[in-house]
Short mmCIF file of C-alpha atoms in Angstrom, two decimals:
data_model
loop_
_atom_site.label_atom_id
_atom_site.label_comp_id
_atom_site.label_asym_id
_atom_site.label_seq_id
_atom_site.Cartn_x
_atom_site.Cartn_y
_atom_site.Cartn_z
CA MET A 56 159.45 197.70 120.27
CA SER A 57 157.31 194.67 120.85
CA SER A 58 155.14 193.34 118.08
CA PRO A 59 151.78 193.78 119.88
CA SER A 60 150.24 197.23 120.22
CA HIS A 61 151.68 199.59 122.81
CA ASP A 62 148.70 199.38 125.20
CA GLY A 63 148.23 195.66 124.70
CA SER A 64 144.57 196.07 123.84
CA ALA A 65 144.65 195.90 120.05
CA ALA A 66 145.56 193.01 117.80
CA PRO A 67 149.25 192.20 117.40
CA ASP A 68 151.12 193.79 114.52
CA LEU A 69 151.44 190.70 112.38
CA ARG A 70 153.56 192.40 109.71
CA LEU A 71 156.03 193.52 112.35
CA GLN A 72 156.16 190.00 113.77
CA GLN A 73 156.93 188.65 110.30
CA LEU A 74 159.63 191.29 109.83
CA GLU A 75 161.25 190.41 113.14
CA GLN A 76 161.26 186.70 112.21
CA TRP A 77 162.92 187.53 108.89
CA LEU A 78 165.56 189.67 110.63
CA ALA A 79 166.25 186.91 113.15
CA GLY A 80 166.92 184.59 110.23
CA LEU A 81 169.34 187.09 108.68
CA PHE A 82 171.25 187.77 111.89
CA GLY A 83 171.06 184.24 113.26
CA ALA A 84 169.70 185.51 116.58
CA ARG A 85 167.06 187.84 118.03
CA ASP A 86 169.71 190.13 119.54
CA PHE A 87 168.38 193.31 117.90
CA VAL A 88 165.94 196.11 118.68
CA VAL A 89 163.34 197.38 116.19
CA THR A 90 161.94 200.91 116.52
CA THR A 91 159.75 202.98 114.22
CA ALA A 92 161.76 205.17 111.86
CA SER A 93 158.99 206.66 109.69
CA ALA A 94 155.95 205.96 107.58
CA ASP A 95 155.15 207.62 104.27
CA ALA A 96 151.93 208.47 102.48
CA SER A 97 151.61 204.92 101.16
CA PHE A 98 151.38 201.56 102.91
CA ARG A 99 155.17 201.43 103.34
CA ARG A 100 156.67 201.60 106.83
CA TYR A 101 160.28 201.99 107.89
CA PHE A 102 161.92 200.62 111.03
CA ARG A 103 165.37 201.23 112.50
CA VAL A 104 167.09 198.00 113.44
CA SER A 105 169.85 198.28 116.09
CA ARG A 106 172.29 195.49 116.81
CA GLN A 107 175.72 195.48 118.46
CA GLY A 108 176.30 199.20 117.88
CA GLN A 109 175.17 199.16 114.25
CA THR A 110 171.91 200.29 112.69
CA TRP A 111 169.99 199.53 109.51
CA ILE A 112 166.63 200.54 108.07
CA ALA A 113 164.06 197.83 107.38
CA MET A 114 161.23 198.51 104.93
CA ASP A 115 157.84 196.88 105.25
CA ALA A 116 156.05 197.03 101.86
CA PRO A 117 153.01 194.72 101.95
CA PRO A 118 152.76 192.67 98.73
CA GLY A 119 149.67 193.52 96.73
CA LYS A 120 149.65 197.05 98.15
CA GLU A 121 153.21 198.18 97.44
CA ASP A 122 155.65 197.38 94.63
CA MET A 123 159.23 197.36 95.88
CA GLY A 124 160.58 197.16 92.33
CA PRO A 125 160.95 200.90 91.58
CA TYR A 126 162.58 201.54 94.98
CA ILE A 127 165.09 198.72 94.49
CA ARG A 128 165.92 199.74 90.91
CA VAL A 129 166.36 203.47 91.60
CA SER A 130 168.30 202.82 94.81
CA ALA A 131 170.77 200.70 92.81
CA MET A 132 171.04 203.44 90.17
CA LEU A 133 171.88 206.13 92.73
CA VAL A 134 174.36 203.94 94.57
CA ASP A 135 176.00 203.14 91.22
CA VAL A 136 176.56 206.81 90.39
CA GLY A 137 178.23 207.32 93.77
CA VAL A 138 175.75 209.36 95.81
CA ASN A 139 174.52 208.40 99.26
CA ALA A 140 171.19 206.65 98.82
CA PRO A 141 170.15 203.64 100.91
CA LYS A 142 171.80 200.48 99.66
CA VAL A 143 169.61 197.39 99.66
CA LEU A 144 171.52 194.74 101.63
CA HIS A 145 168.88 192.01 101.86
CA ARG A 146 165.46 191.55 100.29
CA ASP A 147 162.47 189.26 100.66
CA ASP A 148 160.32 189.89 97.61
CA ALA A 149 157.68 187.34 98.56
CA ASN A 150 156.91 189.01 101.89
CA GLY A 151 157.77 192.60 100.97
CA PHE A 152 160.75 193.24 103.27
CA LEU A 153 164.04 195.06 102.64
CA LEU A 154 167.05 195.75 104.83
CA ASN A 155 168.93 198.93 103.85
CA THR A 156 171.87 200.98 105.02
CA ASP A 157 170.87 203.70 107.49
CA LEU A 158 171.23 207.38 106.56
CA GLY A 159 170.43 208.61 110.06
CA SER A 160 167.51 210.63 111.39
CA ARG A 161 168.53 214.29 110.83
CA THR A 162 166.66 215.85 107.92
CA TYR A 163 167.88 218.99 106.21
CA LEU A 164 164.70 220.72 107.33
CA ALA A 165 165.23 219.91 111.00
CA ASP A 166 168.88 220.99 110.93
CA LEU A 167 168.06 224.20 109.06
CA ASP A 168 165.35 225.00 111.60
CA ALA A 169 167.97 224.49 114.31
CA GLY A 170 170.36 226.99 112.68
CA ALA A 171 172.64 224.73 110.62
CA ASP A 172 175.05 226.15 108.03
CA ALA A 173 172.75 226.46 105.02
CA GLU A 174 175.57 227.29 102.64
CA ARG A 175 177.40 224.05 103.36
CA LEU A 176 174.27 221.94 103.25
CA TYR A 177 173.01 223.40 99.98
CA ARG A 178 176.37 223.18 98.24
CA ASP A 179 176.56 219.52 99.27
CA ALA A 180 173.04 218.96 97.92
CA ILE A 181 173.84 220.74 94.65
CA ASP A 182 177.08 218.80 94.23
CA ALA A 183 175.20 215.52 94.70
CA LEU A 184 172.51 216.64 92.24
CA VAL A 185 175.12 217.49 89.61
CA ALA A 186 176.77 214.10 90.17
CA ILE A 187 173.45 212.36 89.53
CA GLN A 188 172.77 214.34 86.36
CA ALA A 189 176.31 214.02 85.02
CA ARG A 190 176.79 210.30 85.71
CA ALA A 191 173.33 208.74 85.49
CA GLY A 192 172.59 209.20 81.80
CA GLN A 193 172.43 205.48 81.07
CA HIS A 194 170.23 204.90 84.11
CA ALA A 195 167.99 207.88 83.29
CA ALA A 196 167.20 206.42 79.89
CA GLN A 197 165.54 203.46 81.65
CA LEU A 198 163.18 205.65 83.69
CA PRO A 199 159.60 206.58 82.76
CA PRO A 200 159.44 209.89 80.84
CA TYR A 201 158.22 213.12 82.41
CA ASP A 202 156.02 213.69 79.39
CA ASP A 203 153.23 215.97 78.21
CA ALA A 204 150.51 213.82 79.77
CA LEU A 205 152.13 213.68 83.21
CA LEU A 206 152.89 217.42 83.28
CA ARG A 207 149.28 218.26 82.43
CA ARG A 208 147.82 215.70 84.83
CA GLU A 209 149.83 217.24 87.66
CA MET A 210 148.82 220.82 86.87
CA GLY A 211 145.20 219.74 86.57
CA LEU A 212 145.19 219.40 90.36
CA PHE A 213 145.41 223.21 90.63
CA PRO A 214 141.99 224.18 89.19
CA GLU A 215 140.25 221.09 90.57
CA TRP A 216 141.55 220.81 94.14
CA PHE A 217 143.06 224.19 95.00
CA CYS A 218 140.75 226.60 93.15
CA GLY A 219 137.59 224.50 93.30
CA LYS A 220 137.63 222.31 96.39
CA HIS A 221 139.81 224.47 98.66
CA LEU A 222 138.95 228.04 97.69
CA GLY A 223 135.42 227.32 96.48
CA LEU A 224 135.89 229.25 93.25
CA GLN A 225 133.53 228.73 90.33
CA LEU A 226 135.74 229.27 87.29
CA SER A 227 134.25 230.87 84.20
CA GLU A 228 134.74 229.44 80.73
CA ALA A 229 137.16 232.27 79.95
CA GLU A 230 139.17 231.48 83.08
CA LEU A 231 139.33 227.80 82.22
CA VAL A 232 140.53 228.65 78.72
CA GLY A 233 143.16 231.03 80.12
CA ILE A 234 144.43 228.40 82.54
CA ALA A 235 144.58 225.81 79.74
CA ARG A 236 146.62 228.19 77.57
CA THR A 237 148.98 228.83 80.47
CA PHE A 238 149.43 225.08 80.83
CA ASP A 239 150.23 224.90 77.09
CA THR A 240 152.95 227.53 77.56
CA LEU A 241 154.48 225.74 80.54
CA VAL A 242 154.44 222.29 78.94
CA ALA A 243 156.04 223.57 75.74
CA GLU A 244 158.75 225.34 77.72
CA VAL A 245 159.47 222.40 80.03
CA LEU A 246 159.69 219.87 77.21
CA GLN A 247 162.40 221.97 75.50
CA GLN A 248 164.80 221.41 78.39
CA PRO A 249 167.62 218.84 78.30
CA ARG A 250 166.54 215.52 79.82
CA VAL A 251 168.26 214.08 82.87
CA PHE A 252 167.66 211.77 85.82
CA VAL A 253 164.95 213.49 87.92
CA HIS A 254 164.46 212.49 91.57
CA ARG A 255 161.11 214.40 91.73
CA ASP A 256 161.16 215.24 95.46
CA TYR A 257 164.67 216.54 96.03
CA HIS A 258 163.99 218.82 99.00
CA SER A 259 164.65 219.44 102.68
CA ARG A 260 162.41 216.66 104.00
CA ASN A 261 164.03 214.00 101.82
CA LEU A 262 167.67 215.00 102.27
CA MET A 263 169.46 213.76 105.38
CA VAL A 264 172.35 215.46 107.16
CA THR A 265 174.92 212.69 107.50
CA ASP A 266 178.23 212.28 109.34
CA GLY A 267 180.54 211.58 106.40
CA VAL A 268 181.62 208.26 107.91
CA SER A 269 181.30 205.29 105.54
CA HIS A 270 178.59 202.72 106.11
CA ASP A 271 181.28 200.03 106.38
CA LYS A 272 182.61 201.83 109.47
CA GLY A 273 179.19 202.21 111.08
CA GLY A 274 178.46 205.72 109.81
CA HIS A 275 175.73 207.24 107.71
CA GLY A 276 177.80 208.03 104.62
CA ALA A 277 178.51 211.20 102.66
CA ASN A 278 176.30 214.27 102.95
CA PRO A 279 173.53 214.42 101.90
CA GLY A 280 171.70 211.15 102.35
CA ILE A 281 169.01 210.93 99.67
CA LEU A 282 165.57 209.41 100.31
CA ASP A 283 162.14 209.03 98.63
CA PHE A 284 163.50 208.53 95.12
CA GLN A 285 161.26 205.71 93.90
CA ASP A 286 159.19 207.98 91.60
CA ALA A 287 162.24 209.05 89.58
CA VAL A 288 161.71 209.90 85.91
CA LEU A 289 163.60 211.07 82.85
CA GLY A 290 162.82 214.77 82.82
CA PRO A 291 163.86 218.44 82.72
CA VAL A 292 167.29 219.52 83.93
CA THR A 293 165.87 222.19 86.27
CA TYR A 294 163.22 220.12 88.05
CA ASP A 295 165.21 218.87 91.05
CA LEU A 296 166.95 222.22 91.46
CA VAL A 297 163.53 223.87 91.70
CA SER A 298 162.45 221.29 94.29
CA LEU A 299 165.52 222.13 96.35
CA LEU A 300 165.57 225.92 96.08
CA ARG A 301 161.84 226.68 95.95
CA ASP A 302 161.04 224.19 98.67
CA SER A 303 157.49 224.24 100.03
CA TYR A 304 158.82 223.79 103.58
CA VAL A 305 161.60 226.39 103.78
CA GLN A 306 162.05 229.69 101.93
CA TRP A 307 165.20 231.64 101.08
CA PRO A 308 165.80 235.25 99.94
CA ILE A 309 165.77 235.61 96.17
CA GLU A 310 169.40 236.77 96.13
CA ARG A 311 170.50 233.58 97.83
CA ILE A 312 168.49 231.46 95.43
CA HIS A 313 170.11 233.22 92.47
CA ALA A 314 173.56 232.56 93.94
CA TRP A 315 172.80 228.86 94.33
CA ILE A 316 171.38 228.71 90.79
CA LYS A 317 174.67 230.16 89.53
CA TYR A 318 176.64 227.65 91.60
CA PHE A 319 174.58 224.79 90.16
CA ARG A 320 174.88 226.01 86.58
CA ASP A 321 178.64 226.57 86.81
CA THR A 322 179.22 223.20 88.49
CA ALA A 323 176.93 221.33 86.10
CA GLN A 324 178.49 222.93 83.04
CA ARG A 325 181.97 221.86 84.18
CA SER A 326 180.61 218.34 84.62
CA GLY A 327 179.24 218.17 81.09
CA VAL A 328 175.56 218.71 81.88
CA ASP A 329 173.63 220.73 79.27
CA VAL A 330 172.42 223.86 81.10
CA GLY A 331 171.37 225.94 78.11
CA ALA A 332 172.99 228.63 76.03
CA ASN A 333 173.26 231.28 78.74
CA PRO A 334 172.19 232.15 82.31
CA ALA A 335 169.08 234.01 81.12
CA GLN A 336 167.76 230.95 79.30
CA PHE A 337 168.46 228.77 82.31
CA GLN A 338 166.69 231.22 84.62
CA ARG A 339 163.56 231.10 82.43
CA TRP A 340 163.72 227.30 82.41
CA PHE A 341 164.04 227.31 86.20
CA ASP A 342 161.19 229.78 86.72
CA LEU A 343 158.68 228.10 84.43
CA MET A 344 159.56 224.63 85.64
CA GLY A 345 159.07 225.97 89.15
CA LEU A 346 155.69 227.37 88.22
CA GLN A 347 154.55 223.99 86.90
CA ARG A 348 155.70 222.32 90.11
CA GLN A 349 154.14 224.91 92.43
CA LEU A 350 150.75 224.74 90.70
CA LYS A 351 150.87 220.97 91.16
CA VAL A 352 151.89 221.29 94.81
CA LEU A 353 149.04 223.70 95.57
CA GLY A 354 146.66 221.07 94.20
CA ILE A 355 148.34 218.22 96.07
CA PHE A 356 148.30 220.01 99.42
CA ALA A 357 144.61 220.87 98.96
CA ARG A 358 143.84 217.26 98.02
CA LEU A 359 145.73 215.91 101.03
CA TYR A 360 143.45 218.00 103.23
CA HIS A 361 140.07 217.61 101.55
CA ARG A 362 140.39 214.00 100.40
CA ASP A 363 142.79 212.47 102.91
CA GLY A 364 142.11 214.58 106.02
CA LYS A 365 145.75 215.70 106.36
CA SER A 366 145.69 219.32 107.52
CA GLY A 367 149.43 219.67 108.20
CA TYR A 368 150.17 220.91 104.69
CA LEU A 369 147.73 223.85 104.82
CA LYS A 370 150.32 226.02 106.55
CA ASP A 371 152.62 225.56 103.53
CA LEU A 372 150.09 226.86 100.99
CA PRO A 373 150.96 230.59 101.42
CA ARG A 374 154.67 229.90 100.91
CA THR A 375 153.95 227.84 97.81
CA LEU A 376 151.63 230.51 96.41
CA SER A 377 154.28 233.18 97.05
CA TYR A 378 156.60 231.40 94.62
CA VAL A 379 153.90 231.51 91.94
CA ARG A 380 153.37 235.24 92.50
CA GLN A 381 157.11 235.92 92.28
CA VAL A 382 157.41 234.24 88.89
CA VAL A 383 154.29 235.23 86.97
CA LYS A 384 154.93 238.97 87.23
CA ASN A 385 158.24 238.60 85.37
CA TYR A 386 156.99 237.05 82.12
CA SER A 387 154.62 238.65 79.61
CA ASP A 388 153.36 235.26 78.40
CA LEU A 389 152.09 234.57 81.92
CA GLU A 390 150.00 237.75 82.13
CA PHE A 391 146.69 235.89 82.33
CA LEU A 392 147.84 233.79 85.28
CA ALA A 393 149.33 236.83 87.02
CA THR A 394 145.99 238.66 86.81
CA PHE A 395 144.00 235.56 87.80
CA ILE A 396 146.18 235.01 90.88
CA GLU A 397 145.91 238.61 92.10
CA GLN A 398 142.22 239.10 91.34
CA ARG A 399 140.82 235.70 92.25
CA ILE A 400 143.26 233.59 94.27
CA VAL A 401 144.73 236.14 96.66
CA PRO A 402 141.33 237.53 97.81
CA ALA A 403 139.97 233.99 98.24
CA MET A 404 143.01 232.96 100.31
CA ALA A 405 142.54 236.03 102.52
CA LYS A 406 139.04 234.82 103.43
CA LEU A 407 140.20 231.43 104.72
#
């Protein structure tokens, strides 16, 4: 990749030029190739750097627009507990550049779509999740709390962006009260759960299928590679498991989900993680945590479309809503939401 634009007509990419100069200083020569790896929803960009048969990932995080601090801190935490997150090898805080180990380019989602062995991939992901929860207690205590205010702020996206902006629903006072009471139920339930290190986006787009070869030997490390962890918090024990098993981008039969929940609970319990008094309690924790997350996600996907012009997430709304419908019918204290979903949300979705 050259620093100027591909067609030569636009202004040069000055940030990329700066990054290449920094890399040349690190390597002592310009004998490397830089290609785009990915960009996320922020101002951060990621580039793959190839040199003499090895690869690394360079992050471009413009100062004043992006804070590299949380990424660097959480990366070090995950590396310390022994899971495969990118290790920061070099950093330039003044200019906003990092050079990290490379976890490859095969996401769980892409491999699953191509027919990969889901059982192996999910057991690997659950084992890594248990390792984080069992070993990262000291690190977790340093993270921001997943508290009452954050839980409510997230769920508030559901009535505002999904019901209002996306579906065009005018909610009555009684409906707003019913939704608020449902939020009270969910927050109270979630805050009862044991607190652990929570990644917050532990799902098929942020888990990489790796080769098992150590980074020192030019490989991508143990499976899975774990990305997008910079928003980690101290929060409920079921949150990341919900992200993984009730993924907005891939859906599994309920029987398979229950089997993986059992595998997680058994493995976590052996590792000393508090998973509740019995499987029934854990299942309720999982379901209501999932409901909180799915209401948030419905709001986020609607906001990404209506505010940010990103339509790609609209296709994932029905899958996300299906998780909500599965859960609410099983709990008497969610009767209001169950009725609201069937009488107001489902008909409105059918008209889109």
